[in-house]
Amino acid sequence: MSVLPLVFTSGWASGINAYAVVLLLGVFGVTGVSDEVPPALERTDVLCVAGFLFLCEAVADKIPYVDSLWDTVHTVIRPVSGAVVGALLAGQSGSLSDLAAGAVGGSTALASHFVKAGTRMAINTSPEPFSNVAMSTAEDLGVGGIVTFAMFYPEAAAVIAAVLLILGLALVLFLAHRIRRFMRRRAQRREEKRLAREVSGGPPG
């Protein structure tokens, strides 16, 4: 079960920035920092695609409302990525079944994605954009730091990831009213756009 802490940590990180996790693990494997990285993540094409998508996310994640749209698109991508990375890590070490690792990685990624998306909805009720930039930067640094830490101290990193996940879920519950406000604003914008299209396409008065 020695790979379980790394699977959990990578799952938590995948729910926040899946491309950063794939890119970091691949670089650690290519450079020989860790023997736990499966060869599939060390491939040049995988690293190039992950690097490109990481740059795309780094930009989209810092723009108000665009970040929430990006999160919506990645509701499936991040948990799937967490499950795949977990299964690959388990297959590399042989200390945990692929199915169990995939379940741990995917469910953890889904939970942390829920925290990220919910927090961004709450932040987007703020009139200024600087909080988005600050939160996105903190998330990127946090993912990079904890995944790197997990390469050397997987158990300690898993404990930190678990604490952050619990605190994040509690924060989302605390911010539930702001998240509902965000959803109402988005629904209102959609209704306004629909009415505008109907007026512009209707017969002249």
PDB file of N, CA, C and O in Angstrom, residues 84-128:
ATOM      1  N   VAL A  84      -6.868   8.127 -13.759  1.00  0.00           N
ATOM      2  CA  VAL A  84      -5.868   7.540 -14.659  1.00  0.00           C
ATOM      3  C   VAL A  84      -4.478   7.613 -14.056  1.00  0.00           C
ATOM      4  O   VAL A  84      -3.714   6.633 -14.075  1.00  0.00           O
ATOM      5  N   VAL A  85      -4.122   8.775 -13.508  1.00  0.00           N
ATOM      6  CA  VAL A  85      -2.804   8.918 -12.883  1.00  0.00           C
ATOM      7  C   VAL A  85      -2.662   7.961 -11.707  1.00  0.00           C
ATOM      8  O   VAL A  85      -1.620   7.312 -11.540  1.00  0.00           O
ATOM      9  N   GLY A  86      -3.723   7.836 -10.906  1.00  0.00           N
ATOM     10  CA  GLY A  86      -3.674   6.906  -9.781  1.00  0.00           C
ATOM     11  C   GLY A  86      -3.482   5.470 -10.230  1.00  0.00           C
ATOM     12  O   GLY A  86      -2.680   4.725  -9.648  1.00  0.00           O
ATOM     13  N   ALA A  87      -4.203   5.071 -11.274  1.00  0.00           N
ATOM     14  CA  ALA A  87      -4.064   3.702 -11.787  1.00  0.00           C
ATOM     15  C   ALA A  87      -2.672   3.460 -12.352  1.00  0.00           C
ATOM     16  O   ALA A  87      -2.085   2.381 -12.160  1.00  0.00           O
ATOM     17  N   LEU A  88      -2.126   4.465 -13.043  1.00  0.00           N
ATOM     18  CA  LEU A  88      -0.778   4.325 -13.603  1.00  0.00           C
ATOM     19  C   LEU A  88       0.267   4.207 -12.500  1.00  0.00           C
ATOM     20  O   LEU A  88       1.198   3.402 -12.593  1.00  0.00           O
ATOM     21  N   LEU A  89       0.111   4.998 -11.446  1.00  0.00           N
ATOM     22  CA  LEU A  89       1.054   4.925 -10.324  1.00  0.00           C
ATOM     23  C   LEU A  89       0.983   3.564  -9.653  1.00  0.00           C
ATOM     24  O   LEU A  89       2.011   2.984  -9.281  1.00  0.00           O
ATOM     25  N   ALA A  90      -0.233   3.035  -9.499  1.00  0.00           N
ATOM     26  CA  ALA A  90      -0.390   1.725  -8.878  1.00  0.00           C
ATOM     27  C   ALA A  90       0.206   0.632  -9.747  1.00  0.00           C
ATOM     28  O   ALA A  90       0.852  -0.297  -9.256  1.00  0.00           O
ATOM     29  N   GLY A  91       0.004   0.731 -11.068  1.00  0.00           N
ATOM     30  CA  GLY A  91       0.562  -0.262 -11.973  1.00  0.00           C
ATOM     31  C   GLY A  91       2.073  -0.240 -11.994  1.00  0.00           C
ATOM     32  O   GLY A  91       2.721  -1.280 -12.174  1.00  0.00           O
ATOM     33  N   GLN A  92       2.643   0.953 -11.781  1.00  0.00           N
ATOM     34  CA  GLN A  92       4.098   1.077 -11.759  1.00  0.00           C
ATOM     35  C   GLN A  92       4.695   0.431 -10.520  1.00  0.00           C
ATOM     36  O   GLN A  92       5.728  -0.220 -10.575  1.00  0.00           O
ATOM     37  N   SER A  93       4.032   0.588  -9.364  1.00  0.00           N
ATOM     38  CA  SER A  93       4.599   0.093  -8.111  1.00  0.00           C
ATOM     39  C   SER A  93       4.175  -1.336  -7.803  1.00  0.00           C
ATOM     40  O   SER A  93       4.896  -2.079  -7.144  1.00  0.00           O
ATOM     41  N   GLY A  94       2.970  -1.707  -8.250  1.00  0.00           N
ATOM     42  CA  GLY A  94       2.484  -3.055  -7.983  1.00  0.00           C
ATOM     43  C   GLY A  94       2.045  -3.274  -6.552  1.00  0.00           C
ATOM     44  O   GLY A  94       1.776  -4.400  -6.149  1.00  0.00           O
ATOM     45  N   SER A  95       1.948  -2.189  -5.752  1.00  0.00           N
ATOM     46  CA  SER A  95       1.579  -2.334  -4.343  1.00  0.00           C
ATOM     47  C   SER A  95       0.105  -2.076  -4.092  1.00  0.00           C
ATOM     48  O   SER A  95      -0.360  -2.185  -2.970  1.00  0.00           O
ATOM     49  N   LEU A  96      -0.646  -1.707  -5.135  1.00  0.00           N
ATOM     50  CA  LEU A  96      -2.065  -1.417  -5.000  1.00  0.00           C
ATOM     51  C   LEU A  96      -2.738  -1.725  -6.314  1.00  0.00           C
ATOM     52  O   LEU A  96      -2.174  -1.470  -7.381  1.00  0.00           O
ATOM     53  N   SER A  97      -3.936  -2.290  -6.261  1.00  0.00           N
ATOM     54  CA  SER A  97      -4.610  -2.643  -7.506  1.00  0.00           C
ATOM     55  C   SER A  97      -4.951  -1.390  -8.302  1.00  0.00           C
ATOM     56  O   SER A  97      -5.234  -0.331  -7.741  1.00  0.00           O
ATOM     57  N   ASP A  98      -4.941  -1.517  -9.631  1.00  0.00           N
ATOM     58  CA  ASP A  98      -5.246  -0.378 -10.509  1.00  0.00           C
ATOM     59  C   ASP A  98      -6.642   0.158 -10.251  1.00  0.00           C
ATOM     60  O   ASP A  98      -6.870   1.373 -10.244  1.00  0.00           O
ATOM     61  N   LEU A  99      -7.598  -0.743 -10.037  1.00  0.00           N
ATOM     62  CA  LEU A  99      -8.977  -0.334  -9.825  1.00  0.00           C
ATOM     63  C   LEU A  99      -9.120   0.477  -8.542  1.00  0.00           C
ATOM     64  O   LEU A  99      -9.777   1.533  -8.524  1.00  0.00           O
ATOM     65  N   ALA A 100      -8.498   0.007  -7.462  1.00  0.00           N
ATOM     66  CA  ALA A 100      -8.574   0.719  -6.187  1.00  0.00           C
ATOM     67  C   ALA A 100      -7.893   2.077  -6.286  1.00  0.00           C
ATOM     68  O   ALA A 100      -8.401   3.089  -5.790  1.00  0.00           O
ATOM     69  N   ALA A 101      -6.738   2.112  -6.940  1.00  0.00           N
ATOM     70  CA  ALA A 101      -6.009   3.372  -7.090  1.00  0.00           C
ATOM     71  C   ALA A 101      -6.798   4.364  -7.934  1.00  0.00           C
ATOM     72  O   ALA A 101      -6.841   5.555  -7.632  1.00  0.00           O
ATOM     73  N   GLY A 102      -7.426   3.857  -8.998  1.00  0.00           N
ATOM     74  CA  GLY A 102      -8.238   4.726  -9.836  1.00  0.00           C
ATOM     75  C   GLY A 102      -9.413   5.307  -9.071  1.00  0.00           C
ATOM     76  O   GLY A 102      -9.755   6.479  -9.231  1.00  0.00           O
ATOM     77  N   ALA A 103     -10.027   4.484  -8.216  1.00  0.00           N
ATOM     78  CA  ALA A 103     -11.156   4.958  -7.419  1.00  0.00           C
ATOM     79  C   ALA A 103     -10.715   6.026  -6.423  1.00  0.00           C
ATOM     80  O   ALA A 103     -11.392   7.048  -6.250  1.00  0.00           O
ATOM     81  N   VAL A 104      -9.581   5.813  -5.784  1.00  0.00           N
ATOM     82  CA  VAL A 104      -9.070   6.792  -4.813  1.00  0.00           C
ATOM     83  C   VAL A 104      -8.695   8.091  -5.515  1.00  0.00           C
ATOM     84  O   VAL A 104      -9.093   9.189  -5.095  1.00  0.00           O
ATOM     85  N   GLY A 105      -7.929   7.976  -6.593  1.00  0.00           N
ATOM     86  CA  GLY A 105      -7.501   9.172  -7.311  1.00  0.00           C
ATOM     87  C   GLY A 105      -8.656   9.947  -7.910  1.00  0.00           C
ATOM     88  O   GLY A 105      -8.707  11.177  -7.817  1.00  0.00           O
ATOM     89  N   GLY A 106      -9.609   9.233  -8.507  1.00  0.00           N
ATOM     90  CA  GLY A 106     -10.747   9.898  -9.143  1.00  0.00           C
ATOM     91  C   GLY A 106     -11.674  10.560  -8.150  1.00  0.00           C
ATOM     92  O   GLY A 106     -12.109  11.700  -8.357  1.00  0.00           O
ATOM     93  N   SER A 107     -11.994   9.871  -7.064  1.00  0.00           N
ATOM     94  CA  SER A 107     -12.919  10.448  -6.078  1.00  0.00           C
ATOM     95  C   SER A 107     -12.284  11.624  -5.351  1.00  0.00           C
ATOM     96  O   SER A 107     -12.962  12.628  -5.062  1.00  0.00           O
ATOM     97  N   THR A 108     -10.998  11.528  -5.065  1.00  0.00           N
ATOM     98  CA  THR A 108     -10.308  12.646  -4.419  1.00  0.00           C
ATOM     99  C   THR A 108     -10.242  13.850  -5.349  1.00  0.00           C
ATOM    100  O   THR A 108     -10.441  14.993  -4.920  1.00  0.00           O
ATOM    101  N   ALA A 109      -9.980  13.595  -6.629  1.00  0.00           N
ATOM    102  CA  ALA A 109      -9.942  14.686  -7.608  1.00  0.00           C
ATOM    103  C   ALA A 109     -11.312  15.345  -7.744  1.00  0.00           C
ATOM    104  O   ALA A 109     -11.418  16.567  -7.861  1.00  0.00           O
ATOM    105  N   LEU A 110     -12.379  14.549  -7.713  1.00  0.00           N
ATOM    106  CA  LEU A 110     -13.727  15.099  -7.814  1.00  0.00           C
ATOM    107  C   LEU A 110     -14.033  16.003  -6.622  1.00  0.00           C
ATOM    108  O   LEU A 110     -14.609  17.092  -6.778  1.00  0.00           O
ATOM    109  N   ALA A 111     -13.627  15.572  -5.429  1.00  0.00           N
ATOM    110  CA  ALA A 111     -13.878  16.367  -4.224  1.00  0.00           C
ATOM    111  C   ALA A 111     -13.105  17.679  -4.265  1.00  0.00           C
ATOM    112  O   ALA A 111     -13.649  18.747  -3.953  1.00  0.00           O
ATOM    113  N   SER A 112     -11.828  17.630  -4.652  1.00  0.00           N
ATOM    114  CA  SER A 112     -11.039  18.869  -4.691  1.00  0.00           C
ATOM    115  C   SER A 112     -11.489  19.772  -5.836  1.00  0.00           C
ATOM    116  O   SER A 112     -11.418  21.005  -5.732  1.00  0.00           O
ATOM    117  N   HIS A 113     -11.972  19.177  -6.937  1.00  0.00           N
ATOM    118  CA  HIS A 113     -12.535  19.988  -8.022  1.00  0.00           C
ATOM    119  C   HIS A 113     -13.779  20.721  -7.533  1.00  0.00           C
ATOM    120  O   HIS A 113     -13.993  21.898  -7.869  1.00  0.00           O
ATOM    121  N   PHE A 114     -14.597  20.050  -6.749  1.00  0.00           N
ATOM    122  CA  PHE A 114     -15.790  20.670  -6.194  1.00  0.00           C
ATOM    123  C   PHE A 114     -15.404  21.878  -5.331  1.00  0.00           C
ATOM    124  O   PHE A 114     -16.044  22.934  -5.396  1.00  0.00           O
ATOM    125  N   VAL A 115     -14.343  21.733  -4.542  1.00  0.00           N
ATOM    126  CA  VAL A 115     -13.863  22.836  -3.713  1.00  0.00           C
ATOM    127  C   VAL A 115     -13.381  23.992  -4.584  1.00  0.00           C
ATOM    128  O   VAL A 115     -13.732  25.155  -4.358  1.00  0.00           O
ATOM    129  N   LYS A 116     -12.578  23.678  -5.590  1.00  0.00           N
ATOM    130  CA  LYS A 116     -12.039  24.721  -6.468  1.00  0.00           C
ATOM    131  C   LYS A 116     -13.157  25.464  -7.194  1.00  0.00           C
ATOM    132  O   LYS A 116     -13.200  26.698  -7.194  1.00  0.00           O
ATOM    133  N   ALA A 117     -14.064  24.724  -7.811  1.00  0.00           N
ATOM    134  CA  ALA A 117     -15.137  25.340  -8.583  1.00  0.00           C
ATOM    135  C   ALA A 117     -16.060  26.162  -7.689  1.00  0.00           C
ATOM    136  O   ALA A 117     -16.472  27.270  -8.045  1.00  0.00           O
ATOM    137  N   GLY A 118     -16.396  25.627  -6.512  1.00  0.00           N
ATOM    138  CA  GLY A 118     -17.265  26.350  -5.598  1.00  0.00           C
ATOM    139  C   GLY A 118     -16.628  27.622  -5.076  1.00  0.00           C
ATOM    140  O   GLY A 118     -17.279  28.673  -4.982  1.00  0.00           O
ATOM    141  N   THR A 119     -15.355  27.542  -4.752  1.00  0.00           N
ATOM    142  CA  THR A 119     -14.645  28.722  -4.266  1.00  0.00           C
ATOM    143  C   THR A 119     -14.593  29.802  -5.330  1.00  0.00           C
ATOM    144  O   THR A 119     -14.772  30.993  -5.053  1.00  0.00           O
ATOM    145  N   ARG A 120     -14.348  29.401  -6.592  1.00  0.00           N
ATOM    146  CA  ARG A 120     -14.303  30.382  -7.677  1.00  0.00           C
ATOM    147  C   ARG A 120     -15.660  31.034  -7.907  1.00  0.00           C
ATOM    148  O   ARG A 120     -15.738  32.222  -8.221  1.00  0.00           O
ATOM    149  N   MET A 121     -16.728  30.280  -7.780  1.00  0.00           N
ATOM    150  CA  MET A 121     -18.054  30.883  -7.919  1.00  0.00           C
ATOM    151  C   MET A 121     -18.264  31.962  -6.866  1.00  0.00           C
ATOM    152  O   MET A 121     -18.805  33.037  -7.147  1.00  0.00           O
ATOM    153  N   ALA A 122     -17.820  31.674  -5.645  1.00  0.00           N
ATOM    154  CA  ALA A 122     -17.954  32.656  -4.575  1.00  0.00           C
ATOM    155  C   ALA A 122     -17.095  33.887  -4.843  1.00  0.00           C
ATOM    156  O   ALA A 122     -17.525  35.022  -4.647  1.00  0.00           O
ATOM    157  N   ILE A 123     -15.877  33.665  -5.308  1.00  0.00           N
ATOM    158  CA  ILE A 123     -14.965  34.780  -5.586  1.00  0.00           C
ATOM    159  C   ILE A 123     -15.502  35.645  -6.714  1.00  0.00           C
ATOM    160  O   ILE A 123     -15.338  36.871  -6.714  1.00  0.00           O
ATOM    161  N   ASN A 124     -16.173  35.027  -7.678  1.00  0.00           N
ATOM    162  CA  ASN A 124     -16.680  35.780  -8.824  1.00  0.00           C
ATOM    163  C   ASN A 124     -17.850  36.694  -8.479  1.00  0.00           C
ATOM    164  O   ASN A 124     -18.295  37.465  -9.337  1.00  0.00           O
ATOM    165  N   THR A 125     -18.347  36.610  -7.254  1.00  0.00           N
ATOM    166  CA  THR A 125     -19.350  37.586  -6.830  1.00  0.00           C
ATOM    167  C   THR A 125     -18.691  38.880  -6.404  1.00  0.00           C
ATOM    168  O   THR A 125     -19.382  39.888  -6.187  1.00  0.00           O
ATOM    169  N   SER A 126     -17.362  38.879  -6.276  1.00  0.00           N
ATOM    170  CA  SER A 126     -16.625  40.091  -5.919  1.00  0.00           C
ATOM    171  C   SER A 126     -16.459  40.964  -7.156  1.00  0.00           C
ATOM    172  O   SER A 126     -16.216  40.454  -8.251  1.00  0.00           O
ATOM    173  N   PRO A 127     -16.553  42.297  -7.011  1.00  0.00           N
ATOM    174  CA  PRO A 127     -16.472  43.173  -8.189  1.00  0.00           C
ATOM    175  C   PRO A 127     -15.066  43.357  -8.736  1.00  0.00           C
ATOM    176  O   PRO A 127     -14.899  43.859  -9.837  1.00  0.00           O
ATOM    177  N   GLU A 128     -14.042  42.973  -7.999  1.00  0.00           N
ATOM    178  CA  GLU A 128     -12.678  43.202  -8.482  1.00  0.00           C
ATOM    179  C   GLU A 128     -12.030  41.882  -8.901  1.00  0.00           C
ATOM    180  O   GLU A 128     -12.317  40.828  -8.336  1.00  0.00           O
TER     181      GLU A 128
END
